[in-house]
Every structure is written in structure tokens, then in C-alpha cells.
Amino acid sequence: MLASAPALAATGQEETTRTSVLLDSGWRFHRGDPRGVDGRLDYDVRPVVERSADGRVADARPDEAVRVQADRAVLKPWVLPTANRFIADPAQRHRRPAREPDVGDVPFLRADFDDSGWQPVTLPHDWAIAGPFIADGPYGGMGRLPSWGIGWYRRSLDIPAQDQGRRVYLDIDGAMSYATVWLNGRLVGGWPYGYNSWRVDLTPYVEFGARNQLAIRLDNPPESARWYPGGGLYRDVRLTTTAPVHVAQWGTTVTTPEVSERSATVHLAVEVDNTTGAPVQVQVETEFFELDAQGRPQGEAVARIPAVGFDIVAGGSTKATSRAQIASPRLWGPPPTQQPNLYLAVTTVRRGGRVVDRVETRFGIRDVQWDPDRGVIVNGEHIVLNGVNQHHDLGALGAAFNRRAAQRQLEILRDMGVNAIRMAHNPPDPQLLELTDRMGFLVIDEVFDSWEKKKTPLDFHLVFPEWHEADLRAMLRRDRNHPSVILWSVGNEVGEQYDGEEGAAIGRRLVQIVREEDPTRPATASMNWAKADMPFPAEFDVINLNYQGEGIRQEPEFEGTERIRTPPSYPAFRAAFPDKVIFGSETASSLSTRGTYLFPVTPLQSAPVRDHNGGGDSARQLVSAYELYAVDFGSSADKVFATLDRHPYVAGEFVWNGFDYLGEPTPYYSARSSYSGLIDLAGFPKDRFYLYQARWRPDLPMAHILPHWNWPGREGEVTPVHVFTSGDEAELFLNGVSQGRKKKGPYQYRLRWDEVVYEPGELHVRVWRGGREWTEARVQTTGAPARLALEADRTAIGNDGRDLSFITLRVLDAQGRAIRNADSLVRFEIEGPATLVATDNGDPRDLTAFPSPERRAFSGMALAIVRAVPGQSGTVRVVARSEGLEPATVELRVGDDGEPR
């Protein structure tokens, strides 16, 4: 509600409108089913997955042979009706069986079951992130954390008697996975896909004026993902109560088809549900407000849509459409050249003169055009896509969404120059899109990583035939009012690329669903194999290429092998689709371990990771941070930049990827996390960060020298020095002696001094741009570790139980210089009303459990994440200690007036 806005004062007698209560506390959690269930709570019969003696996954029997063995009851017939709202054809909707499922006596469902011995948890909750890590076995792909299995969540709901006659809904932003919801022992519904948001109607099962027992069961399969999926109720859960006549779930749609500096036409569609047994007449009106930078309404309404009356049949829905004009609109666009201005639409529904519902819809006014020659045009300005891919985990916090942690990631990415995010490869938490709206990032919203063909034995392909329409429509309806979303992606590297017309037909069906739900944005799917002359790419509005633009495995090392090799493909797609925008939806996939430099250094612009070429050290599971090495199918940043510059019609790129993420630990499977991020798992930039910053923020005077200069034992040996800079010319000095002045040539993006001979001391680089002095940088040989230093990203945090402070530790020498190769063992201690949530250091090999207060510094750094005790205020002291070193302390202020988030 907007009590501060006088325009919203009620003009007639009001009934109680909707309420939405966050159900974050009061939960009890337990792993595993009670004894004697014997599969009666399963959603469906799954293929049997077995492993060979060496731990490799193998299907024990063909999928079809296993699935037909459904000689026992499953819950699918009772769960499928949850999808009905998102199935367009009424004939295809599901009817709930008249009888209740026969699950027997399940004690976890009973109100009198004693769950006091269960673990108390606060949502969002990821049951696996605390570990311990699984050091041995075939678990690297999913992050070496125990995310699979069955989990139960229970809590009571006290629903007052005066709510009798109202509708009561449970809204779940994400549950991993195969969720079923039970109230007072009865199955309400559920949703298999772990990444989507969804709703169940509790009303038929509620005992008003009494204590209601809510239970949610999750069944997260093993071998269900190529990365760490997390486990549990890892996003927010809310209890929403409405009048019988109310705006439908995600029932408002705002579009801005006509935008200019003088005015904007705003189209509004409002869908209203009538859950009563009689027809009703309603009136709907809407007011529009500007929002300030903190998302708060300011001033009077800038436009109004007067009340529109219409009838709704019993048990039906009706959609009302209308329009408004906003004068001199404040446009939404990406910084730094534009501002992400936002508006709020407040829609009021009246029945018989009484207010029965009121909903708020945030939106932005912007014009996005897709030009095949230039790319993306936002509000008339050509915006090159400087994008990254992001997985959904938040490092040491796991899959449990935290708004501040996500905001921190976006802030770090923005500092690098990122203006676009691809959500890889699933719908994000809705709060993440609220952040991208407020911060001005352009977003590709992606729904599926697989269709009917599997990538892992138990992934989404098992439910795609029955759930793809509901999952896609649910994402589109939830997210279509976000101005940051500019493109829908219906698939990533799906196996159907290989299927000719058959695979293209599935893509065509998905694109049609997108157009039915949102005709204002284009649709795409990312392709790592389909070629320009195949039917698959023709089905999409925009051409998204993964790695094909630069060419796949074009290095001499792959000549004569049986590996898939693809020549640079931008020209072929340009020739085949001259009327479509083309960009790289995944580029580079370069690999590195932060602060680790191996020798020799390849003279090539791009090379695969191999022990013999200085790219990797398989014995120690390290990848060189000279940033010249990539996964076999990928390329270095330098090679990608050159390809983009040679093909100016390409709209930009989305690097694989922004942050390291849990799971998929290429190239070393025994690690916990990926090596491909521009930023490591702890949020510390790798050297590659500065290579992209130099390109994406060309007006920022910056220079970055690598490697560090602590190399005892390498005296007299060649130790190449590279400089990443936004300048175009530089001179390098070692202990005051010039190593030569170099200038970037065509398609060169770094300056290399590959013949420098190591001697302790100082590297100093002076940089010019356009013949004028631009900036300089220094790297020095440091002394032995002497003390620790702590720096908090925010020294004042809220005490809502969600706000966080991220505290960076550095190991320093006696002169206060950071030692970039220190590995001191550090212990973090907390004094005051706060807790240590997790620690990390960015080392993909470190299998120390994240909640551990002890962490070894990696490449001179470590991270502590601190959260205030809910409801408490005061001063918090965080102390870091290490044997033989001077400790460090940082103070935080916690309270209900923490820094704005």
C-alpha cells in the first residue's frame, strides 16, 4: 500500500484487500521420508540410474522400459492440475481425481506429529550448502555437495475465522524440486521444476479460526543438473489472502508501445478472477506514480485510468484493457548514458462500490528496437551488449537467495563495465529482476536447459512433455513487466538442435507460446551446434550463438582429431539471416585460478588448457591466470574481442561467465566449482576482470599488471609481464630499467613483455592514450607475512536477518603491502549481535565447509560473510587471527536503520 500517496485514499467503504505475509520463520526441516512410505509419495516413476565400477553414470535400463513399470500409485494426477492456469487449451487441462491419493498413514502430515526434534530453519534455505563436501566420487558436476534426496518442511498456519469466505494461497518463488504441498494431511498440489515460481490454492483445505498444519515435501533427484542446483525451499514463500473477487496471479500486464520525449502511451491489461458461484460486476481503475531511486513513490499520480466496469461469470475470469498517456516520461535505460527510471501502477478493484483488491505493478517506460546491422537500440541509443552469464548460486551462500548478496554481485559486475545479464539457464529469483530493473541491466530471461532430450539422466526432460507449457507461461507472466528483460530464451544448447525439422517444431511451439503471452519482445534459443543452413535457427527471432562465432577447436592441436570442430560462424549466419540480430550468447569460457601463474606462457592469442603449454597443472588442479587459456571449445577474451571487432554487425557478447559457480568444475572434475568466471566464487576479481574493464570502460584510466612479483627461486628466469589497460601505449620498467615501450596494434587487447627476466623489486608501467599520459601502475616484491587487514563492503547493516556484510581479508607484509601469493591459515571471530554465515577464499579446490570459521587465505585473500542477529542492535567486532601475524579488526553497526539496499 502507498499510504504516503494522498491520491490513493479510499473514496468508498473498503473491505479488507489482499494481504501477503512472508513465511520465513517458524519452519522445521527434516531429511528423508518416514519409514514405510515405500514410494507412495513419489511424483512419478523415474528411470533407474546406476553407476559402473569407475563411478560413471549409466542408465540401468532404457528409459521407456523403466517408466512403464508404474505398477504402484504416484502423485502426478493430483499435482498436474496445479498447472491448469497456464494451459491455454481447456481440453488439455488436468482434472483432479475424485478420490484422494492413497499414501497411507504418513506421520509427517499429521498435526499431532512431534517435529520438535527437527532442525529449525529460516527461509530461504538451502539444505546442502553447509556440506560437508564430498571429496571422492562422481559428484563434481553438482558441486560435491549433497543436494539430492528428500526433504520435509513443516510449520503451522493460524488463519483467523474472519477470513472465512476469502481465498488463501501459498506462493512459492522456487523449491528444489518435485515439490508437493500438503495442508491438514491433504495433498493440495505441487510443481516439479525447481526454478519456477508457482501458487497453490489452500482454500478448500483450510480450517478457518484454527491451527492448520502445512507440510511441503521435496524430492531432488541425483543426476538432475549439470551444475549445483541447491536443495530445499531456497526462495521466498508467502501466504496471500484475497477477497473472492481479485486480480489474478501475475494478472497485470503493462506495455509501452509508443514512447517519445514528450509522451508515452501505456497499455494496461488487468485480469480479474471471480471465485464465487455467481456472476459479478466490477470496476477497475489505475493510477500511475513515479518512483525514486529507492523504489518509493513520489508526488501525486502522473496519470490515471478511470474506472472501467465489466461483468465476470461465476467461477470465471475477465481481462480488461485500457491505456493512459504519461507526459514527459522519465525513461528506463542502462547506465551510464541512461537512467533506470521506474514507475508504479496502482490498480484498484471495486465490487458494489467497495474496494475488494488493490495491486501494485512496477514497470519502466522504454523503447527497445532490434536492428540487424547495429544490434540493440534502447531509447534511440545503440547499446553494445557487454554481457555475462550468471548461474543462480551465490557462492558460499549456495542457492538460498539473498538480495544483498545478489546486489553485491551486480555491483562488482557493473564496476567491470557489464550492462547485460543472461540468466543461465533457468528463471531467476524474482528479486534478482527487481535489482536489474533498479540498477539498469539488460536481461535475457531463460527458461530451460533441456527439452525432451536429456543432458543428465534425471533432468527436466522427464517432465518436459507435460510441463513445458505451464513452466514457460508461468515465467513469462511473472517477468513480463520487468523493463530490464529485453529477450526471452526458451532453451540452451538443447539436444533438439541435432534433430532437423523435428527439433525445430518444438522450438516453433515454444516461440508461439512466447508470442501469445508477450508479443512485445523477441524469442530465441542458444545454439552451440546448429548451423545456419539447418531448420532450427530459422524458428527464432534473434540468433544466439554459443562459441560458434569465434569458431570451435580451431587451434592446430585439434587438427586430425575426432572432436567437433566448427569454423567461425558469424558470417554464415549473417548471410542466412540478414534481417535478424546476431550476438554471442556464450563467448570465451576462458579458465583461470585467481592469482596463479604457470610457466611457460603460450605465445598464442588463445590456447587450450594443457600442462605442457603452461595452461594448467593437473596435479595441483590449477589453471594459469595469464588469461590466455580456455576450455577446448572456447577462446580467450583476446580472440573473442578480435572476432567481434571484425564483425561489427554482431550486437555484443555474454561471456561465460561472470562469477565462478558451484559445480561443473572444468577442467578438473574433483574441484568444487568452475574456473571460468571473471570473478571467483568469493567475489574477488581475477586478472581477466581488468581485461574486460579495459574494453568495456574505455574512458576509465586504468592499468593492471600481471603477474605478482614474488618469485623466489626464479631469479634470472624469463617471467613474462602483461598489462591490461584502457590506454593504447605503455612503457614497462623493472627496478627503473625500461623493458621497452609498446603500442597496441590492430586486434591487440593487451601489452606483452614476454622476455622480462625476473629479479626482485618493482614493476612500474606508464600508460599513454592518444599520445597523452593516461595512468600508471606498480607491482612490488613484498616481504614476509606480518599482519592481517579487514575491509567490510558495508559497515552498517540492517537487523532483519537477511542483510549482510561481506568482509575481505588480506595478508600484508610489514610495510602494509598486500601479499598476492600468501596462504596463511586464518580464523574469524565475532563479538556482538551478529553471526558468521560463511567463509570462502575463491579457491575452487578448497573443500573446507563454508560455515567454517577457519579458512586458509588463497592468493593472499579470504572472505567472511556476517549477518546481524534478527531484531538486535549494537556494535559488532569481527576479528581475524593467524598464528604469528598481527590480527585485524573491523567494526560494524547493526540495527533497523542499516544502509539502504
Short mmCIF file of N, CA, C and O in Angstrom, two decimals, residues 17 59 81 92 108 135 159 223 255 328 438 491 614 625 688 692 703 735 741:
data_model
loop_
_atom_site.label_atom_id
_atom_site.label_comp_id
_atom_site.label_asym_id
_atom_site.label_seq_id
_atom_site.Cartn_x
_atom_site.Cartn_y
_atom_site.Cartn_z
N THR A 17 -8.56 -5.73 1.76
CA THR A 17 -7.99 -6.14 0.49
C THR A 17 -6.97 -7.23 0.73
O THR A 17 -6.89 -7.80 1.82
N ASP A 59 22.53 -45.59 -17.46
CA ASP A 59 21.14 -45.98 -17.25
C ASP A 59 21.10 -47.50 -17.14
O ASP A 59 21.58 -48.22 -18.01
N PRO A 81 -2.92 -30.77 -11.96
CA PRO A 81 -3.88 -29.66 -12.02
C PRO A 81 -3.33 -28.32 -11.56
O PRO A 81 -3.90 -27.28 -11.90
N GLN A 92 -6.96 -29.55 -22.73
CA GLN A 92 -5.70 -30.15 -22.31
C GLN A 92 -5.46 -30.01 -20.81
O GLN A 92 -4.45 -30.51 -20.31
N PHE A 108 4.44 -37.47 9.10
CA PHE A 108 4.88 -36.09 8.88
C PHE A 108 3.73 -35.17 8.47
O PHE A 108 3.87 -33.95 8.53
N ALA A 135 34.41 -35.41 -1.07
CA ALA A 135 35.73 -35.30 -1.69
C ALA A 135 35.94 -36.31 -2.80
O ALA A 135 36.60 -36.02 -3.80
N ILE A 159 -4.96 -19.24 10.71
CA ILE A 159 -5.76 -18.45 9.77
C ILE A 159 -7.05 -18.06 10.49
O ILE A 159 -7.84 -18.92 10.90
N GLU A 223 21.77 -36.67 -10.22
CA GLU A 223 21.98 -36.62 -11.67
C GLU A 223 20.89 -35.80 -12.36
O GLU A 223 20.44 -36.14 -13.46
N THR A 255 2.55 -2.46 -20.95
CA THR A 255 3.44 -2.28 -22.12
C THR A 255 3.44 -0.81 -22.50
O THR A 255 2.50 -0.07 -22.18
N SER A 328 5.96 13.80 -20.72
CA SER A 328 7.39 13.94 -20.41
C SER A 328 7.89 12.78 -19.58
O SER A 328 8.37 12.95 -18.44
N ARG A 438 16.16 -1.91 -11.11
CA ARG A 438 16.60 -0.71 -10.39
C ARG A 438 18.00 -0.28 -10.80
O ARG A 438 18.32 0.91 -10.78
N GLY A 491 15.56 -21.93 -24.58
CA GLY A 491 16.39 -23.12 -24.46
C GLY A 491 17.86 -22.80 -24.61
O GLY A 491 18.25 -21.82 -25.26
N GLY A 614 51.78 -24.59 -20.30
CA GLY A 614 51.68 -23.61 -19.22
C GLY A 614 50.27 -23.22 -18.87
O GLY A 614 50.06 -22.35 -18.02
N ALA A 625 46.65 -17.90 -14.63
CA ALA A 625 45.92 -16.64 -14.67
C ALA A 625 46.51 -15.64 -15.66
O ALA A 625 46.21 -14.44 -15.57
N ARG A 688 41.44 -11.41 -15.46
CA ARG A 688 40.61 -11.23 -16.65
C ARG A 688 39.58 -10.12 -16.46
O ARG A 688 39.15 -9.48 -17.43
N TYR A 692 38.56 -7.12 -19.37
CA TYR A 692 37.23 -6.69 -19.81
C TYR A 692 36.94 -5.26 -19.41
O TYR A 692 36.32 -4.49 -20.16
N ALA A 703 45.15 0.65 -15.42
CA ALA A 703 46.19 -0.26 -15.89
C ALA A 703 46.35 -1.34 -14.84
O ALA A 703 46.33 -1.07 -13.63
N ASN A 735 62.63 -2.22 -11.82
CA ASN A 735 63.63 -1.56 -10.98
C ASN A 735 64.24 -0.35 -11.69
O ASN A 735 65.45 -0.11 -11.66
N ARG A 741 58.98 0.24 -24.78
CA ARG A 741 57.68 0.92 -24.94
C ARG A 741 56.92 0.21 -26.06
O ARG A 741 57.47 -0.02 -27.14
#
